PDB file of C-alpha atoms in Angstrom:
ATOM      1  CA  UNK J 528       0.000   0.000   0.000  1.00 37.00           C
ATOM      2  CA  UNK J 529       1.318   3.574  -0.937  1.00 43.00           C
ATOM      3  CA  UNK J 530       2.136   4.947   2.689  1.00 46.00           C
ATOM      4  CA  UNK J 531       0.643   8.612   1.335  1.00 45.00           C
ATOM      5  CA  UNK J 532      -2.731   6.695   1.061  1.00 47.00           C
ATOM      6  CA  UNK J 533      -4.231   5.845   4.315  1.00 45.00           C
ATOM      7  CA  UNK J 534      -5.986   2.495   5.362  1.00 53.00           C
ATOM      8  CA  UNK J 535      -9.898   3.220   6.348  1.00 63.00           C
ATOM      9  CA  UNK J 536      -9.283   0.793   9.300  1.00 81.00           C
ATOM     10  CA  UNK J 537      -5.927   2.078  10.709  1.00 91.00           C
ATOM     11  CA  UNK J 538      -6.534   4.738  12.992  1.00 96.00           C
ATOM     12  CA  UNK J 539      -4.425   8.268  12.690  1.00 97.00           C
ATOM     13  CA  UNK J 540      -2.245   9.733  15.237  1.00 98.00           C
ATOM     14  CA  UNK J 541      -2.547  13.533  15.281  1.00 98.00           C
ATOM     15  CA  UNK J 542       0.069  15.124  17.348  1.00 98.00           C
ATOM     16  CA  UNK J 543      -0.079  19.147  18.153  1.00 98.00           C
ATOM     17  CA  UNK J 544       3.848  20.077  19.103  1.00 97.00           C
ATOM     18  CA  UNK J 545       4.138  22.741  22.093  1.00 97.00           C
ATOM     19  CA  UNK J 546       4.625  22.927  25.858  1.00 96.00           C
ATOM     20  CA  UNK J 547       2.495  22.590  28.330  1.00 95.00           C
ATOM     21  CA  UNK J 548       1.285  25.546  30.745  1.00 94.00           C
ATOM     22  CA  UNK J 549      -0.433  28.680  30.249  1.00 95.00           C
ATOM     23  CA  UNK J 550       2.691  30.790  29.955  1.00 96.00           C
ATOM     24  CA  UNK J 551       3.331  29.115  26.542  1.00 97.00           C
ATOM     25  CA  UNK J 552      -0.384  28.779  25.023  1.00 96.00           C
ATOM     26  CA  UNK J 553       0.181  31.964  22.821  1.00 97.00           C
ATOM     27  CA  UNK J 554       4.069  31.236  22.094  1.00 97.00           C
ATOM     28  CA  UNK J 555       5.387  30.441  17.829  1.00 97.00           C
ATOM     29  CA  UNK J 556       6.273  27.253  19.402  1.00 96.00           C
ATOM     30  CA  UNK J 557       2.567  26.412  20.537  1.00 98.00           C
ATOM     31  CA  UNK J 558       1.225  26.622  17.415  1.00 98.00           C
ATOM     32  CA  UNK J 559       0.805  22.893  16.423  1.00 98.00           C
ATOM     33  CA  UNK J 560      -1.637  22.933  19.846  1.00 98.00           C
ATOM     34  CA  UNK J 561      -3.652  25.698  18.740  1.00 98.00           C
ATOM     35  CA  UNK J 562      -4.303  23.387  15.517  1.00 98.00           C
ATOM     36  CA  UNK J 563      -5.305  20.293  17.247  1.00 98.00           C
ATOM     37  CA  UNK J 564      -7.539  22.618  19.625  1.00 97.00           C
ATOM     38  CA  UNK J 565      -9.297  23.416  17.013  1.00 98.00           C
ATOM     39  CA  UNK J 566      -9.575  20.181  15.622  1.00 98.00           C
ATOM     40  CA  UNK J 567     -11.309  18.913  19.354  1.00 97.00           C
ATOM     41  CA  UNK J 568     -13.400  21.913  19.037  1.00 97.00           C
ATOM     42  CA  UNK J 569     -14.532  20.465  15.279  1.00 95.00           C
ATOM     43  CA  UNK J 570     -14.950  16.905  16.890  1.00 94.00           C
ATOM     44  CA  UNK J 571     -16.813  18.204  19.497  1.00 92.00           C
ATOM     45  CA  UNK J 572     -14.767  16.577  22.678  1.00 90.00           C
ATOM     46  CA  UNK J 573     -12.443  17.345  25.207  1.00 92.00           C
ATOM     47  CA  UNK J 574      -8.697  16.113  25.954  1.00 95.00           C
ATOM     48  CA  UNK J 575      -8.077  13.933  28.717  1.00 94.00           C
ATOM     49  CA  UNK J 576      -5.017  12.545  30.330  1.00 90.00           C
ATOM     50  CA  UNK J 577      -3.522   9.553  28.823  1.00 82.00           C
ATOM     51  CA  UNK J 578      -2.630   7.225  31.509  1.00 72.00           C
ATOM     52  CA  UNK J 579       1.068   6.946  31.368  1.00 74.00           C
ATOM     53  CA  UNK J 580       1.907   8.360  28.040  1.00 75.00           C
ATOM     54  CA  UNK J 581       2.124  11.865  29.479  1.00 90.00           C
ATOM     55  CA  UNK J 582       0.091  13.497  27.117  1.00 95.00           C
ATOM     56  CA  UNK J 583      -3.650  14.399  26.647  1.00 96.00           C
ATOM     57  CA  UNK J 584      -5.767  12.573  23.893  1.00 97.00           C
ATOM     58  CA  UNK J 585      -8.885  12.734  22.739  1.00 97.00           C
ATOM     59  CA  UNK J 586     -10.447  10.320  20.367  1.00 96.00           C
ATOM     60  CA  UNK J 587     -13.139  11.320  17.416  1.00 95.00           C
ATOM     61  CA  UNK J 588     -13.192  10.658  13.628  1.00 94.00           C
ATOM     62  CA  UNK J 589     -12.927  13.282  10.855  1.00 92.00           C
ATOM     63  CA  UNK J 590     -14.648  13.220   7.769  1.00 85.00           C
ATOM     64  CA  UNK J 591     -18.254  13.141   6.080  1.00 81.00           C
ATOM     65  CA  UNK J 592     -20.127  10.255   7.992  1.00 77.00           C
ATOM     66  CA  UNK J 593     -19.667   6.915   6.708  1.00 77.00           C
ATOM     67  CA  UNK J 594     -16.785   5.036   5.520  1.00 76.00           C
ATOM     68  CA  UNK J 595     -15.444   8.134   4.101  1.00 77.00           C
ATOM     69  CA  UNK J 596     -14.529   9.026   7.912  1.00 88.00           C
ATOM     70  CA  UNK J 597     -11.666   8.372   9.628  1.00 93.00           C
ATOM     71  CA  UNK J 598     -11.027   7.174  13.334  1.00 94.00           C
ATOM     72  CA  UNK J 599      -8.214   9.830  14.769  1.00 97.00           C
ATOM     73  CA  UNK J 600      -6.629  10.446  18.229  1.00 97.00           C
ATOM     74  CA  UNK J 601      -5.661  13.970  19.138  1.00 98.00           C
ATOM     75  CA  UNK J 602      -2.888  14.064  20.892  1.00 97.00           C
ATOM     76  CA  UNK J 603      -0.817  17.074  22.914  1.00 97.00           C
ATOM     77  CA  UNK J 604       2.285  15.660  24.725  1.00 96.00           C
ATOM     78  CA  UNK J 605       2.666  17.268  27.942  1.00 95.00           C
ATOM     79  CA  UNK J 606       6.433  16.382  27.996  1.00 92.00           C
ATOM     80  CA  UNK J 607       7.789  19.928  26.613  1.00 91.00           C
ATOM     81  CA  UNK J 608       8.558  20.072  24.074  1.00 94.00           C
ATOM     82  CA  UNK J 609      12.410  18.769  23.561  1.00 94.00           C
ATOM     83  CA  UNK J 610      11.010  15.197  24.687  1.00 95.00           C
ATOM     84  CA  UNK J 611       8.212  14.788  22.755  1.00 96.00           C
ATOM     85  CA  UNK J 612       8.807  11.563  21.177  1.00 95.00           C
ATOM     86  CA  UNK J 613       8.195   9.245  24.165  1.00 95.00           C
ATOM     87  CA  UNK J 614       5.203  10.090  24.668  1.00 96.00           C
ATOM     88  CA  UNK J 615       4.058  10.268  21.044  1.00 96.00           C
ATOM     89  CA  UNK J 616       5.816   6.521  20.201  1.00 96.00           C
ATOM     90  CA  UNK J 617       3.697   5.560  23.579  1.00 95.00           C
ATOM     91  CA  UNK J 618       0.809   6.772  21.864  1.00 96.00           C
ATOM     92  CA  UNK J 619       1.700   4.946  18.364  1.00 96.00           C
ATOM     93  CA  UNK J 620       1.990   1.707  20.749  1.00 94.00           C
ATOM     94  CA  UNK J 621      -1.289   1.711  22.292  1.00 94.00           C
ATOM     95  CA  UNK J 622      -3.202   2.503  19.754  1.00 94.00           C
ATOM     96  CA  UNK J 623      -1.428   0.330  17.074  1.00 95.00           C
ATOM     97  CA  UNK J 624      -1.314   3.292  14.885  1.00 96.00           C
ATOM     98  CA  UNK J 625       1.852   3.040  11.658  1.00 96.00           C
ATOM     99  CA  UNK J 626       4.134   5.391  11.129  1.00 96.00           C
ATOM    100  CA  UNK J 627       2.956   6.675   8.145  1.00 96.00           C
ATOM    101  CA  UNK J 628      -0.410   7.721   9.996  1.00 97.00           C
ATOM    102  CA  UNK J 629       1.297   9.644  12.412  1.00 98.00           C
ATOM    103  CA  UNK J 630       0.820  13.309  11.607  1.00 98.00           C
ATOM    104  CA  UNK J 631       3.029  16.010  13.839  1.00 98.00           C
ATOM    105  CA  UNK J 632       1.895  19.655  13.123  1.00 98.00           C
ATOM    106  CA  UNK J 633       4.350  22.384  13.780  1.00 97.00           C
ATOM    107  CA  UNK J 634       6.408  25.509  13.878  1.00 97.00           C
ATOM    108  CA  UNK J 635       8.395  25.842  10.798  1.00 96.00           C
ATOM    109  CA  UNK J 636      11.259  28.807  10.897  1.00 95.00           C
ATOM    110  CA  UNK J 637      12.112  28.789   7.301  1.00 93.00           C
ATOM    111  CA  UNK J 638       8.684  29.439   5.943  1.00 95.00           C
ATOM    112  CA  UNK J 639       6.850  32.512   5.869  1.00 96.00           C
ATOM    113  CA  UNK J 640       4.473  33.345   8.210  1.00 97.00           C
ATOM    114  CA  UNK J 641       1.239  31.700   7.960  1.00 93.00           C
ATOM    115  CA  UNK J 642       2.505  29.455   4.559  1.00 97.00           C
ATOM    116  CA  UNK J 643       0.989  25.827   5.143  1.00 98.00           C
ATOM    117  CA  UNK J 644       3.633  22.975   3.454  1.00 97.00           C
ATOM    118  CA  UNK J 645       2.852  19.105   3.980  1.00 98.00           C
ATOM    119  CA  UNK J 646       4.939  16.023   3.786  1.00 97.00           C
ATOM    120  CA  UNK J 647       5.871  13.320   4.508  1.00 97.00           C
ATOM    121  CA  UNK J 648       9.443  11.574   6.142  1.00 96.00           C
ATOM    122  CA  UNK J 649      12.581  14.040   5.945  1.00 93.00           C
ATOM    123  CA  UNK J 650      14.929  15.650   8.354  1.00 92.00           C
ATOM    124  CA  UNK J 651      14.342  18.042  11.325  1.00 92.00           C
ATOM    125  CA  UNK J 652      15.566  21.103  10.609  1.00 88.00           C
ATOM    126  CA  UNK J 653      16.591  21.920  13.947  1.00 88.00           C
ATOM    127  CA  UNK J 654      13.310  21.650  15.282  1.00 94.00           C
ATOM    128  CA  UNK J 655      13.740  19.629  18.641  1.00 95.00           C
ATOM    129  CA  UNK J 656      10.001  18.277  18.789  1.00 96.00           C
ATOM    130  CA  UNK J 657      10.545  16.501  15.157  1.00 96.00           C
ATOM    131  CA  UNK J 658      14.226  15.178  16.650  1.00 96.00           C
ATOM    132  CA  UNK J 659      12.799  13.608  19.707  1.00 97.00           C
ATOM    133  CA  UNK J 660      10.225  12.162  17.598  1.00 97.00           C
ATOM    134  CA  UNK J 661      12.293  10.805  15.180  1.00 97.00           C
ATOM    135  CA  UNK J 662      14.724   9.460  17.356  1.00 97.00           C
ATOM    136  CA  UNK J 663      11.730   7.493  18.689  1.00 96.00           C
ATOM    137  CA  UNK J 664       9.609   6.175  16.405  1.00 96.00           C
ATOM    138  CA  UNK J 665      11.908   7.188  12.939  1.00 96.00           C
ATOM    139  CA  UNK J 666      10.929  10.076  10.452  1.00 96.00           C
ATOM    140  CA  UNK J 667       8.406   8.191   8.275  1.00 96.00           C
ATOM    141  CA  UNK J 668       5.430  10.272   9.884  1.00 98.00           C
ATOM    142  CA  UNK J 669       3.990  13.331   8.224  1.00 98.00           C
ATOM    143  CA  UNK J 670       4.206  16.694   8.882  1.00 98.00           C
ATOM    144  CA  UNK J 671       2.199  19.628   8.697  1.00 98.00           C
ATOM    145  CA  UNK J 672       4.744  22.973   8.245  1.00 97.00           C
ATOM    146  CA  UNK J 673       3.252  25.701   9.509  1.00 98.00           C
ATOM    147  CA  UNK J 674       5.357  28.945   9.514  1.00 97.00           C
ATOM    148  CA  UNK J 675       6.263  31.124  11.661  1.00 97.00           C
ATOM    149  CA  UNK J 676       9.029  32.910   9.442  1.00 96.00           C
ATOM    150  CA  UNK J 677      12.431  33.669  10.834  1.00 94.00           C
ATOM    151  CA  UNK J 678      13.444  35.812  14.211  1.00 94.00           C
ATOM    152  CA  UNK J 679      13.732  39.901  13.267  1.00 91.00           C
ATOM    153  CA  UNK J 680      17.440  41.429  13.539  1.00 90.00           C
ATOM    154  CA  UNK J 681      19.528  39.425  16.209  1.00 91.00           C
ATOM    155  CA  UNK J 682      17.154  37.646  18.247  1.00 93.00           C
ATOM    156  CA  UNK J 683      18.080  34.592  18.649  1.00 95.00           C
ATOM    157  CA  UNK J 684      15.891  31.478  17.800  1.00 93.00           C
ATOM    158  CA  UNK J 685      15.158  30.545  21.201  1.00 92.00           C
ATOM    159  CA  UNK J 686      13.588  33.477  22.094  1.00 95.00           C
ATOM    160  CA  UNK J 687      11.853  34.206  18.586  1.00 96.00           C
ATOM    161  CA  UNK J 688       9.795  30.751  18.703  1.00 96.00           C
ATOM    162  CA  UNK J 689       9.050  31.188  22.938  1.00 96.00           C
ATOM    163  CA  UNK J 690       7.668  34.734  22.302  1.00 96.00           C
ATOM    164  CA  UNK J 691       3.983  35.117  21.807  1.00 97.00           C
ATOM    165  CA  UNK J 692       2.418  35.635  17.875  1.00 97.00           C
ATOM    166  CA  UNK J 693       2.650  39.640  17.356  1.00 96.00           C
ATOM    167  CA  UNK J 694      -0.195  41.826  17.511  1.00 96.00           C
ATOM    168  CA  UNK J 695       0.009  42.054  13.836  1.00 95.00           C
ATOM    169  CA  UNK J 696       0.345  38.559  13.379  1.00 97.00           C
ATOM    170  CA  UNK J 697      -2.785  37.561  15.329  1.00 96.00           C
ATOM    171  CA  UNK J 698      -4.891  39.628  13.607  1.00 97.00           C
ATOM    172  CA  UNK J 699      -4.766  36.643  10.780  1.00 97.00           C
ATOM    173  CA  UNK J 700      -3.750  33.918  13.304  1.00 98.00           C
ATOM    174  CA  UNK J 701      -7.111  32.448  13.378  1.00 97.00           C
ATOM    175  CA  UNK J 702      -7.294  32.175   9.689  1.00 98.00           C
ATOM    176  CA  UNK J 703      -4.326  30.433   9.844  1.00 98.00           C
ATOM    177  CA  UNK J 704      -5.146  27.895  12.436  1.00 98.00           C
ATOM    178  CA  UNK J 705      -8.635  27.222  10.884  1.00 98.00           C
ATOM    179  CA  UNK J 706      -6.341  26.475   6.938  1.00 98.00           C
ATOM    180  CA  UNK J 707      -4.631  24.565   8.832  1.00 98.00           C
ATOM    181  CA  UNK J 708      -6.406  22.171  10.428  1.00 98.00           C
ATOM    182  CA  UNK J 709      -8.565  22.063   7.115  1.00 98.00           C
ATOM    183  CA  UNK J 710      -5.405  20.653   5.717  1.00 98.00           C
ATOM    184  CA  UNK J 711      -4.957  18.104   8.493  1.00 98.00           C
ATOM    185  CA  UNK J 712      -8.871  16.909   7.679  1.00 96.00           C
ATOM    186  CA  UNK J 713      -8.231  17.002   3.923  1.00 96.00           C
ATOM    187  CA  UNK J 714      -4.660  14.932   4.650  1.00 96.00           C
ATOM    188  CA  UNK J 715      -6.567  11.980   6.677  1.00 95.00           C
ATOM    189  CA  UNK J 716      -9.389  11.875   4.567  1.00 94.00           C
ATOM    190  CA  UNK J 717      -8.066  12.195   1.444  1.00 93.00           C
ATOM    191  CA  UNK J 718      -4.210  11.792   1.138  1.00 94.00           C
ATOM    192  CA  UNK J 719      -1.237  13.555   1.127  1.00 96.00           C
ATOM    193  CA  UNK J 720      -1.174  14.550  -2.284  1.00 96.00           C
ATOM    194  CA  UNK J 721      -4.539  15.879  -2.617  1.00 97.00           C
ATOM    195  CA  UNK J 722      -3.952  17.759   0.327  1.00 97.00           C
ATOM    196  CA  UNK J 723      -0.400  19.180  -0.838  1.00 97.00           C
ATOM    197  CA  UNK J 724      -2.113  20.102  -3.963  1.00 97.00           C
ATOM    198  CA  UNK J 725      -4.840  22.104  -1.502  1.00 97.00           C
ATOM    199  CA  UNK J 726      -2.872  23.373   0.540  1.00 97.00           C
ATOM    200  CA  UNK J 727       0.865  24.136  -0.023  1.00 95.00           C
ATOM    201  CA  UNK J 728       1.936  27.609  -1.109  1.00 79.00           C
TER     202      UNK J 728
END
């Protein structure tokens, strides 16, 4: 089976990248949470804590009703961010979901703001949620880019991607979040290159 092409009886594994607490929820880094949020809010249910996996979950399908839907877990590890890929390959475990339907949405530096790019497998780019995750599980998961353009001046990439969206940037933020999480629907449901052909820009 072509791995872009999902399986209607394999579930997905949708993972949100950020850090837990309230001092983060509006950082760059957070973003991939705000997507996933929304994605609850779509499903209509709320996270709860996964047993040991130290993360919250929540469990829904996407998709027009039938067997055009898809089952899906949510997932948000509460880990921080650097160690997200125990708790995501803990996830992939107990839910027997494959690689290839594991789906990490993110902060991408080297795209502009608000530009949406899916695929799947490749490196991390310095991004320390992807590494963890890779380390864990490998890098044959998809991933949905979503940028956050690079740090102004000589601010240093730490601080850029822990500071909270700008006031001009929020203005379109929930845009944003809403096209993206569309693209994680159309991605499940539909493929990867259907959605790339959506979606990337």
């Amino acid at each position: 089976m072509d791995v872009t092409t999902p399986a209607s009886t394999d579930p997905w594994l949708i993972v949100g990248l950020g850090n837990p607490g309230p001092e983060y929820a509006m950082n760059r880094h957070n973003v991939g949470f705000m997507v996933v949020d929304l994605l609850a809010e779509r499903i209509g249910g709320k996270f709860k804590r996964a047993g040991k996996a130290q993360a919250q979950v929540l469990e829904g399908r996407i998709g027009p009703a039938g067997p055009g839907s898809r089952r899906v877990i949510l997932a948000k590890p509460m880990s921080y961010m650097n160690l997200s890929g125990g708790p995501v390959n803990a996830l992939r475990d107990f839910y027997k979901v494959p690689v290839a339907n594991v789906v990490a949405v993110h902060d991408e530096l080297d795209i502009d703001y608000g530009t949406l790019r899916l695929k799947l497998g490749g490196g991390d780019n310095g991004h320390n949620g992807l590494k963890s995750m890779t380390k864990a599980m490998g890098s044959d998961y998809h991933r949905v880019r979503f940028g956050i353009g690079r740090p102004p001046g000589r601010m240093q990439v730490a601080d850029f991607v822990l500071k909270d969206f700008s006031s001009a940037e929020r203005k379109e933020l929930d845009y944003l979040v809403d096209r993206a999480a569309d693209s994680v629907e159309c991605l499940v449901t539909e493929g990867l290159e259907r959605a790339q052909s959506a979606y990337n820009s």
